[in-house]
Short mmCIF file of C-alpha atoms in Angstrom, two decimals:
data_model
loop_
_atom_site.label_atom_id
_atom_site.label_comp_id
_atom_site.label_asym_id
_atom_site.label_seq_id
_atom_site.Cartn_x
_atom_site.Cartn_y
_atom_site.Cartn_z
CA MET A 1 139.69 118.57 123.25
CA GLU A 2 140.48 121.18 120.61
CA ASN A 3 140.26 124.89 121.38
CA THR A 4 138.40 126.64 118.55
CA ALA A 5 139.12 130.18 119.74
CA PRO A 6 141.40 132.09 117.36
CA SER A 7 144.97 132.58 118.55
CA ASP A 8 146.49 136.04 118.90
CA ASP A 9 148.14 135.85 115.47
CA GLN A 10 144.93 134.75 113.68
CA GLU A 11 142.17 137.01 112.49
CA PRO A 12 138.73 135.97 113.74
CA THR A 13 136.75 134.14 111.10
CA TYR A 14 133.24 134.98 109.98
CA MET A 15 131.92 132.08 112.07
CA ASP A 16 133.69 133.42 115.18
CA LEU A 17 132.10 136.81 114.66
CA LEU A 18 128.73 135.18 114.02
CA ASP A 19 129.05 133.16 117.25
CA ASP A 20 129.94 136.33 119.16
CA LYS A 21 126.93 138.14 117.70
CA ALA A 22 124.64 135.22 118.56
CA ALA A 23 126.01 135.15 122.11
CA ASP A 24 125.48 138.90 122.44
CA ASP A 25 121.92 138.55 121.14
CA GLU A 26 121.20 135.72 123.57
CA ALA A 27 122.61 137.75 126.47
CA GLU A 28 120.47 140.74 125.49
CA VAL A 29 117.33 138.59 125.33
CA ALA A 30 118.13 136.96 128.67
CA ALA A 31 118.60 140.38 130.27
CA ARG A 32 115.08 141.46 129.31
CA ASP A 33 112.31 140.84 131.82
CA GLY A 34 114.60 138.91 134.13
CA GLY A 35 115.23 136.21 131.55
CA GLU A 36 111.54 135.35 131.26
CA VAL A 37 110.59 133.85 127.90
CA PHE A 38 107.42 134.78 126.07
CA PRO A 39 105.92 133.05 123.02
CA THR A 40 106.13 134.81 119.69
CA ILE A 41 102.96 136.13 118.11
CA PRO A 42 102.65 135.72 114.35
CA ILE A 43 101.58 138.86 112.53
CA GLY A 44 99.94 138.65 109.14
CA PRO A 45 96.62 138.54 107.34
CA ALA A 46 95.90 135.00 108.53
CA SER A 47 96.81 135.69 112.16
CA ALA A 48 93.67 137.64 113.07
CA PRO A 49 91.12 135.51 114.90
CA ALA A 50 87.84 134.79 113.15
CA LYS A 51 84.79 136.62 114.43
CA GLN A 52 82.73 134.60 116.84
CA PRO A 53 78.95 134.92 117.05
CA ARG A 54 77.75 136.78 120.12
CA LEU A 55 75.64 135.15 122.73
CA ARG A 56 72.12 136.46 122.41
CA LEU A 57 69.97 136.53 125.50
CA ARG A 58 66.22 136.38 125.29
CA GLN A 59 63.35 136.63 127.68
CA LEU A 60 62.01 133.22 128.65
CA PRO A 61 58.33 132.54 128.88
CA GLU A 62 57.27 131.77 132.43
CA ASP A 63 57.06 127.98 131.96
CA GLU A 64 60.58 127.82 130.41
CA PHE A 65 61.89 130.11 133.15
CA ASP A 66 60.49 127.80 135.83
CA LYS A 67 62.10 124.75 134.15
CA ALA A 68 65.45 126.56 133.94
CA ALA A 69 65.22 127.71 137.56
CA ALA A 70 64.46 124.16 138.69
CA ALA A 71 67.45 122.85 136.72
CA VAL A 72 69.75 125.44 138.29
CA THR A 73 68.59 124.68 141.82
CA ARG A 74 69.24 120.95 141.24
CA VAL A 75 72.82 121.67 140.27
#
C-alpha cells in the first residue's frame, strides 16, 4: 500500500492542505454538541412555509351538539 503523506523533503501539495483543512473542519463539527448531527435548514424566499387556514370553532345548535356528544361517547 502506498503512503501518500509528503516526505520531509517534499512540500505539501494543495490537495494535502485541502485534506488537512477538511479533517480540521470535520473535527470541529464533531466537537460541537458532543458530535450530534442536526439537519440543515434551507434559507431563502421559497423556504418559508405557506400559511395554513386556522381552525374556526362555532357554536353548535343543540341537536348537532347532542349528535356530536353521542359520537364522542361511543368512541
